[in-house]
């Protein structure tokens, strides 16, 4: 039995109460030696208030996995079961190198026990590291926190907040790369999970809970995660939490009375003032005074870690990326238009046109993580790989698979690319494309019914995993069709009150274009609508728009 997706009917939570459990002397009976669904449980490696964790083996692939089971004493507790199901639901939406991957989920039919099969991380928790070492060297701490900030940024952009960031939920794996776990308290901002949290009750670990979350867990948002990240950063470089207490009453009093933490540089003279100030900004009592997003914090931290992302390095990156953008193509049967607006700290957006053969051409739009020189270098790698492989492979799916295979070994674990790659046949007017983690494709034609459609086949980002699996889609184009692709910079453009431009405003800008058949005017109308929405607010990400029209 598999766990239901968000669209399926809920599980009958009463079923498990009717399953006869084997006798035990107390607590959870051991599942060691059990085989199910292609896995074998090898040994028990840990437990908590809600679950038991085992090391297991994938019997076909012969690789280790972690198998997490809901504690047997909670099998008659509907809320506990629903929280466990929430982990599966939330985790299935996340695919990031610094978040522990969930591979599988279901129910052990014989016992009625819910389970998750996850990536097995050989190492220790950050909590155990701190118990052993006290604190971490500042340079190493900055690198580790940047990984977790990258994971948070990825999750937050998908409307998922963690709500329980602390050292015990960070595993330190191979090559000291951290992995975020503990999604049991995570919340999807656009789903019904809020109902599981009672208003007026806080959630999380003492010392790491944001003030607004402490008062009412339903008020938590992505900036609450930033507070917890700040408390973790503080602990890592200072050897204690900001208020050095595990007592909830003491912690509550510190927060309620707005007692400021001792600055990290005073706790540890090896902490630079710049890093100390970043940590204190994460720990602001007032939510609006913290960083606007994990991405904003990550950019500032990376700038500190890598000065080339500033000044001359930024200008060099700008020139590099601008030089790689193609000039508009003149074609008999198609219009090709693009708009590119780099952010101040230039990001990793790019687009391209690839002449494949007499009948076909390729179109690309991509967004690379990072900014400045780092992003420019990866842009060059991905662009070159797409051009070379695109002329060797006839399937968009095969192209992104091969590109991923080529560039993955050269990227660090926080760098990846979202890519839209399509092939258009001039004669048949057919588009075949994949969406490797990129935004949905928009097709607009006032003569179609409906005039605006979106296409979002599933696909994994490039550069994150050893394999890149994408669903290939084919569309029969017709005269007047406008294909519109874009990067996150447009939909995530923010105004002064931190509202995003979003998809609805993007659709409205397309449909409100005066000359509905003018591709250039459509793209410019989107750009102008975004400018009017954001006003003077400085944007953190490039804005790129790409359009193809069938004449």
mmCIF file of C-alpha atoms in Angstrom, residues 157-405:
data_model
loop_
_atom_site.group_PDB
_atom_site.id
_atom_site.type_symbol
_atom_site.label_atom_id
_atom_site.label_comp_id
_atom_site.label_asym_id
_atom_site.label_seq_id
_atom_site.Cartn_x
_atom_site.Cartn_y
_atom_site.Cartn_z
ATOM 1 C CA UNK A 157 10.730 28.905 -2.874
ATOM 2 C CA UNK A 158 8.424 25.912 -3.052
ATOM 3 C CA UNK A 159 6.270 27.337 -0.254
ATOM 4 C CA UNK A 160 7.657 24.870 2.291
ATOM 5 C CA UNK A 161 8.902 26.031 5.677
ATOM 6 C CA UNK A 162 10.831 23.660 7.931
ATOM 7 C CA UNK A 163 9.886 25.017 11.406
ATOM 8 C CA UNK A 164 12.474 22.906 13.241
ATOM 9 C CA UNK A 165 15.960 23.970 12.117
ATOM 10 C CA UNK A 166 18.479 23.011 14.799
ATOM 11 C CA UNK A 167 21.776 21.052 15.007
ATOM 12 C CA UNK A 168 20.043 17.715 15.688
ATOM 13 C CA UNK A 169 18.277 18.020 12.321
ATOM 14 C CA UNK A 170 21.488 18.559 10.374
ATOM 15 C CA UNK A 171 23.566 15.505 9.443
ATOM 16 C CA UNK A 172 27.226 15.876 8.498
ATOM 17 C CA UNK A 173 27.977 13.372 5.763
ATOM 18 C CA UNK A 174 30.829 12.556 3.400
ATOM 19 C CA UNK A 175 33.335 15.377 2.827
ATOM 20 C CA UNK A 176 31.602 17.308 5.649
ATOM 21 C CA UNK A 177 28.614 18.126 3.414
ATOM 22 C CA UNK A 178 25.565 18.765 5.631
ATOM 23 C CA UNK A 179 22.113 17.328 4.960
ATOM 24 C CA UNK A 180 18.904 18.752 6.385
ATOM 25 C CA UNK A 181 16.427 16.335 7.985
ATOM 26 C CA UNK A 182 13.524 16.715 10.419
ATOM 27 C CA UNK A 183 10.679 17.593 8.069
ATOM 28 C CA UNK A 184 8.124 16.295 10.562
ATOM 29 C CA UNK A 185 7.113 19.848 11.496
ATOM 30 C CA UNK A 186 7.398 21.225 7.966
ATOM 31 C CA UNK A 187 4.433 23.090 6.561
ATOM 32 C CA UNK A 188 3.273 23.722 2.995
ATOM 33 C CA UNK A 189 2.059 27.310 3.026
ATOM 34 C CA UNK A 190 -0.628 26.542 0.469
ATOM 35 C CA UNK A 191 -2.077 23.330 1.892
ATOM 36 C CA UNK A 192 -4.203 22.077 4.716
ATOM 37 C CA UNK A 193 -1.362 21.083 7.064
ATOM 38 C CA UNK A 194 -1.880 24.242 9.145
ATOM 39 C CA UNK A 195 -4.922 22.488 10.592
ATOM 40 C CA UNK A 196 -2.595 20.080 12.404
ATOM 41 C CA UNK A 197 -1.054 22.980 14.314
ATOM 42 C CA UNK A 198 -3.195 24.431 17.076
ATOM 43 C CA UNK A 199 -3.277 28.243 17.249
ATOM 44 C CA UNK A 200 -1.456 29.600 20.261
ATOM 45 C CA UNK A 201 0.944 26.659 20.556
ATOM 46 C CA UNK A 202 4.612 26.866 19.594
ATOM 47 C CA UNK A 203 6.597 24.124 17.905
ATOM 48 C CA UNK A 204 10.299 23.423 17.594
ATOM 49 C CA UNK A 205 13.317 23.185 19.894
ATOM 50 C CA UNK A 206 14.014 25.535 22.794
ATOM 51 C CA UNK A 207 16.717 28.011 21.835
ATOM 52 C CA UNK A 208 15.911 27.898 18.128
ATOM 53 C CA UNK A 209 12.210 28.806 17.914
ATOM 54 C CA UNK A 210 11.521 32.200 16.351
ATOM 55 C CA UNK A 211 9.590 34.663 18.568
ATOM 56 C CA UNK A 212 6.472 34.630 16.363
ATOM 57 C CA UNK A 213 6.566 30.820 16.183
ATOM 58 C CA UNK A 214 6.997 30.575 19.952
ATOM 59 C CA UNK A 215 3.799 32.554 20.493
ATOM 60 C CA UNK A 216 1.768 30.822 17.777
ATOM 61 C CA UNK A 217 3.150 28.120 15.465
ATOM 62 C CA UNK A 218 0.565 28.946 12.803
ATOM 63 C CA UNK A 219 2.263 32.341 12.372
ATOM 64 C CA UNK A 220 5.554 30.775 11.258
ATOM 65 C CA UNK A 221 6.797 31.626 7.774
ATOM 66 C CA UNK A 222 10.058 31.383 5.834
ATOM 67 C CA UNK A 223 11.640 34.093 8.002
ATOM 68 C CA UNK A 224 10.983 31.933 11.066
ATOM 69 C CA UNK A 225 13.323 29.384 9.490
ATOM 70 C CA UNK A 226 15.913 32.169 9.154
ATOM 71 C CA UNK A 227 15.748 32.841 12.904
ATOM 72 C CA UNK A 228 16.371 29.156 13.625
ATOM 73 C CA UNK A 229 19.231 29.174 11.121
ATOM 74 C CA UNK A 230 20.696 32.186 12.946
ATOM 75 C CA UNK A 231 20.458 30.400 16.303
ATOM 76 C CA UNK A 232 22.179 27.384 14.748
ATOM 77 C CA UNK A 233 24.909 29.590 13.235
ATOM 78 C CA UNK A 234 25.366 31.245 16.658
ATOM 79 C CA UNK A 235 25.731 27.866 18.374
ATOM 80 C CA UNK A 236 28.183 26.613 15.757
ATOM 81 C CA UNK A 237 30.612 29.547 16.153
ATOM 82 C CA UNK A 238 30.006 30.369 19.848
ATOM 83 C CA UNK A 239 29.532 26.918 21.364
ATOM 84 C CA UNK A 240 26.120 27.765 22.837
ATOM 85 C CA UNK A 241 22.693 29.014 21.756
ATOM 86 C CA UNK A 242 21.946 32.768 21.919
ATOM 87 C CA UNK A 243 20.353 32.437 25.397
ATOM 88 C CA UNK A 244 22.219 29.318 26.575
ATOM 89 C CA UNK A 245 19.171 27.606 28.059
ATOM 90 C CA UNK A 246 17.119 24.489 27.403
ATOM 91 C CA UNK A 247 14.375 25.616 29.769
ATOM 92 C CA UNK A 248 11.264 26.786 27.919
ATOM 93 C CA UNK A 249 10.212 29.259 30.630
ATOM 94 C CA UNK A 250 13.654 30.908 30.688
ATOM 95 C CA UNK A 251 13.743 31.046 26.902
ATOM 96 C CA UNK A 252 10.239 32.495 26.744
ATOM 97 C CA UNK A 253 11.170 35.223 29.240
ATOM 98 C CA UNK A 254 14.230 36.204 27.187
ATOM 99 C CA UNK A 255 12.123 36.475 24.041
ATOM 100 C CA UNK A 256 9.156 38.158 25.750
ATOM 101 C CA UNK A 257 11.414 40.771 27.378
ATOM 102 C CA UNK A 258 13.336 41.215 24.104
ATOM 103 C CA UNK A 259 16.714 40.627 25.732
ATOM 104 C CA UNK A 260 19.308 40.964 22.957
ATOM 105 C CA UNK A 261 21.786 38.097 22.552
ATOM 106 C CA UNK A 262 25.442 38.785 23.277
ATOM 107 C CA UNK A 263 27.038 39.546 19.873
ATOM 108 C CA UNK A 264 28.903 36.494 18.558
ATOM 109 C CA UNK A 265 32.181 38.417 18.152
ATOM 110 C CA UNK A 266 32.103 39.094 21.920
ATOM 111 C CA UNK A 267 31.519 35.412 22.646
ATOM 112 C CA UNK A 268 34.326 34.324 20.315
ATOM 113 C CA UNK A 269 36.974 36.816 19.220
ATOM 114 C CA UNK A 270 37.639 34.734 16.094
ATOM 115 C CA UNK A 271 34.194 35.631 14.721
ATOM 116 C CA UNK A 272 34.531 38.626 12.350
ATOM 117 C CA UNK A 273 32.182 41.568 12.940
ATOM 118 C CA UNK A 274 30.674 41.023 9.485
ATOM 119 C CA UNK A 275 29.640 37.458 10.334
ATOM 120 C CA UNK A 276 28.485 38.528 13.799
ATOM 121 C CA UNK A 277 26.242 41.183 12.245
ATOM 122 C CA UNK A 278 24.791 38.646 9.785
ATOM 123 C CA UNK A 279 23.916 36.296 12.652
ATOM 124 C CA UNK A 280 22.291 39.088 14.657
ATOM 125 C CA UNK A 281 20.246 40.107 11.616
ATOM 126 C CA UNK A 282 18.962 36.534 11.370
ATOM 127 C CA UNK A 283 18.066 36.745 15.081
ATOM 128 C CA UNK A 284 16.067 39.979 14.933
ATOM 129 C CA UNK A 285 12.969 39.906 17.174
ATOM 130 C CA UNK A 286 10.936 41.727 14.526
ATOM 131 C CA UNK A 287 10.366 39.419 11.595
ATOM 132 C CA UNK A 288 10.508 42.216 8.996
ATOM 133 C CA UNK A 289 14.016 43.209 10.154
ATOM 134 C CA UNK A 290 15.486 39.812 9.292
ATOM 135 C CA UNK A 291 16.722 38.985 5.821
ATOM 136 C CA UNK A 292 13.877 39.004 3.314
ATOM 137 C CA UNK A 293 14.755 35.478 2.219
ATOM 138 C CA UNK A 294 17.289 32.680 2.609
ATOM 139 C CA UNK A 295 18.573 33.693 -0.813
ATOM 140 C CA UNK A 296 19.360 37.234 0.391
ATOM 141 C CA UNK A 297 21.283 35.849 3.353
ATOM 142 C CA UNK A 298 23.056 33.286 1.177
ATOM 143 C CA UNK A 299 24.167 35.969 -1.281
ATOM 144 C CA UNK A 300 25.619 38.089 1.531
ATOM 145 C CA UNK A 301 27.343 35.113 3.137
ATOM 146 C CA UNK A 302 28.802 33.965 -0.180
ATOM 147 C CA UNK A 303 30.010 37.495 -0.865
ATOM 148 C CA UNK A 304 31.880 37.395 2.432
ATOM 149 C CA UNK A 305 33.277 33.940 1.674
ATOM 150 C CA UNK A 306 34.201 34.829 -1.908
ATOM 151 C CA UNK A 307 35.076 38.524 -2.458
ATOM 152 C CA UNK A 308 35.256 38.046 -6.238
ATOM 153 C CA UNK A 309 31.449 38.117 -6.263
ATOM 154 C CA UNK A 310 31.704 41.858 -5.628
ATOM 155 C CA UNK A 311 33.189 44.821 -7.454
ATOM 156 C CA UNK A 312 35.354 43.966 -10.433
ATOM 157 C CA UNK A 313 34.281 40.325 -10.276
ATOM 158 C CA UNK A 314 30.644 41.300 -10.798
ATOM 159 C CA UNK A 315 31.494 43.498 -13.773
ATOM 160 C CA UNK A 316 33.634 40.757 -15.288
ATOM 161 C CA UNK A 317 30.777 38.274 -14.885
ATOM 162 C CA UNK A 318 28.342 40.721 -16.475
ATOM 163 C CA UNK A 319 30.516 41.110 -19.569
ATOM 164 C CA UNK A 320 31.086 37.356 -19.752
ATOM 165 C CA UNK A 321 27.398 36.464 -19.732
ATOM 166 C CA UNK A 322 26.358 39.308 -22.049
ATOM 167 C CA UNK A 323 28.929 38.113 -24.586
ATOM 168 C CA UNK A 324 27.413 34.616 -24.529
ATOM 169 C CA UNK A 325 23.872 35.735 -25.397
ATOM 170 C CA UNK A 326 22.900 35.236 -29.062
ATOM 171 C CA UNK A 327 21.731 38.016 -31.352
ATOM 172 C CA UNK A 328 18.038 37.829 -32.378
ATOM 173 C CA UNK A 329 17.531 35.274 -35.146
ATOM 174 C CA UNK A 330 15.774 36.132 -38.411
ATOM 175 C CA UNK A 331 13.762 33.166 -39.691
ATOM 176 C CA UNK A 332 11.203 32.850 -42.476
ATOM 177 C CA UNK A 333 8.603 30.931 -40.453
ATOM 178 C CA UNK A 334 9.334 31.992 -36.867
ATOM 179 C CA UNK A 335 9.951 35.126 -34.814
ATOM 180 C CA UNK A 336 12.622 34.890 -32.093
ATOM 181 C CA UNK A 337 12.626 37.541 -29.329
ATOM 182 C CA UNK A 338 14.343 37.817 -25.953
ATOM 183 C CA UNK A 339 14.677 40.308 -23.089
ATOM 184 C CA UNK A 340 17.474 40.026 -20.536
ATOM 185 C CA UNK A 341 17.705 42.290 -17.450
ATOM 186 C CA UNK A 342 20.617 41.315 -15.170
ATOM 187 C CA UNK A 343 20.403 41.975 -11.445
ATOM 188 C CA UNK A 344 23.018 44.149 -9.736
ATOM 189 C CA UNK A 345 24.905 41.035 -8.627
ATOM 190 C CA UNK A 346 24.461 39.315 -11.971
ATOM 191 C CA UNK A 347 22.984 35.824 -11.744
ATOM 192 C CA UNK A 348 23.134 32.780 -13.957
ATOM 193 C CA UNK A 349 20.359 33.323 -16.504
ATOM 194 C CA UNK A 350 21.002 32.650 -20.182
ATOM 195 C CA UNK A 351 19.153 31.742 -23.354
ATOM 196 C CA UNK A 352 20.301 30.372 -26.694
ATOM 197 C CA UNK A 353 19.304 29.362 -30.204
ATOM 198 C CA UNK A 354 20.975 26.260 -31.667
ATOM 199 C CA UNK A 355 20.898 25.447 -35.392
ATOM 200 C CA UNK A 356 20.697 21.643 -35.409
ATOM 201 C CA UNK A 357 20.108 20.689 -39.039
ATOM 202 C CA UNK A 358 18.239 21.831 -42.136
ATOM 203 C CA UNK A 359 14.840 21.044 -40.592
ATOM 204 C CA UNK A 360 15.312 21.620 -36.862
ATOM 205 C CA UNK A 361 16.586 24.191 -34.387
ATOM 206 C CA UNK A 362 16.905 24.125 -30.611
ATOM 207 C CA UNK A 363 15.867 26.738 -28.056
ATOM 208 C CA UNK A 364 17.235 27.011 -24.533
ATOM 209 C CA UNK A 365 16.552 29.090 -21.458
ATOM 210 C CA UNK A 366 18.298 28.281 -18.194
ATOM 211 C CA UNK A 367 18.888 29.569 -14.684
ATOM 212 C CA UNK A 368 22.073 28.684 -12.800
ATOM 213 C CA UNK A 369 22.297 28.936 -9.015
ATOM 214 C CA UNK A 370 24.694 31.527 -7.672
ATOM 215 C CA UNK A 371 25.833 34.946 -8.808
ATOM 216 C CA UNK A 372 28.819 36.698 -10.320
ATOM 217 C CA UNK A 373 31.892 34.944 -11.673
ATOM 218 C CA UNK A 374 30.844 31.585 -10.222
ATOM 219 C CA UNK A 375 27.551 31.699 -12.137
ATOM 220 C CA UNK A 376 29.229 32.964 -15.326
ATOM 221 C CA UNK A 377 31.632 30.016 -15.343
ATOM 222 C CA UNK A 378 28.808 27.496 -14.973
ATOM 223 C CA UNK A 379 26.764 29.301 -17.646
ATOM 224 C CA UNK A 380 29.669 28.788 -20.040
ATOM 225 C CA UNK A 381 29.893 25.093 -19.155
ATOM 226 C CA UNK A 382 26.168 24.408 -19.586
ATOM 227 C CA UNK A 383 25.856 26.482 -22.759
ATOM 228 C CA UNK A 384 28.810 24.737 -24.426
ATOM 229 C CA UNK A 385 27.600 21.289 -23.386
ATOM 230 C CA UNK A 386 24.102 21.940 -24.749
ATOM 231 C CA UNK A 387 25.467 23.102 -28.106
ATOM 232 C CA UNK A 388 27.747 20.091 -28.503
ATOM 233 C CA UNK A 389 25.343 17.431 -27.238
ATOM 234 C CA UNK A 390 22.364 19.036 -29.000
ATOM 235 C CA UNK A 391 23.977 18.322 -32.358
ATOM 236 C CA UNK A 392 24.654 14.698 -31.410
ATOM 237 C CA UNK A 393 21.318 13.668 -29.858
ATOM 238 C CA UNK A 394 17.897 13.872 -31.500
ATOM 239 C CA UNK A 395 15.789 13.686 -28.327
ATOM 240 C CA UNK A 396 15.565 16.614 -25.853
ATOM 241 C CA UNK A 397 15.476 14.073 -23.041
ATOM 242 C CA UNK A 398 18.713 12.455 -24.254
ATOM 243 C CA UNK A 399 20.318 15.892 -24.547
ATOM 244 C CA UNK A 400 19.710 16.916 -20.926
ATOM 245 C CA UNK A 401 20.696 13.442 -19.683
ATOM 246 C CA UNK A 402 24.047 13.675 -21.472
ATOM 247 C CA UNK A 403 24.648 17.289 -20.436
ATOM 248 C CA UNK A 404 23.999 16.333 -16.819
ATOM 249 C CA UNK A 405 26.437 13.426 -17.135
#
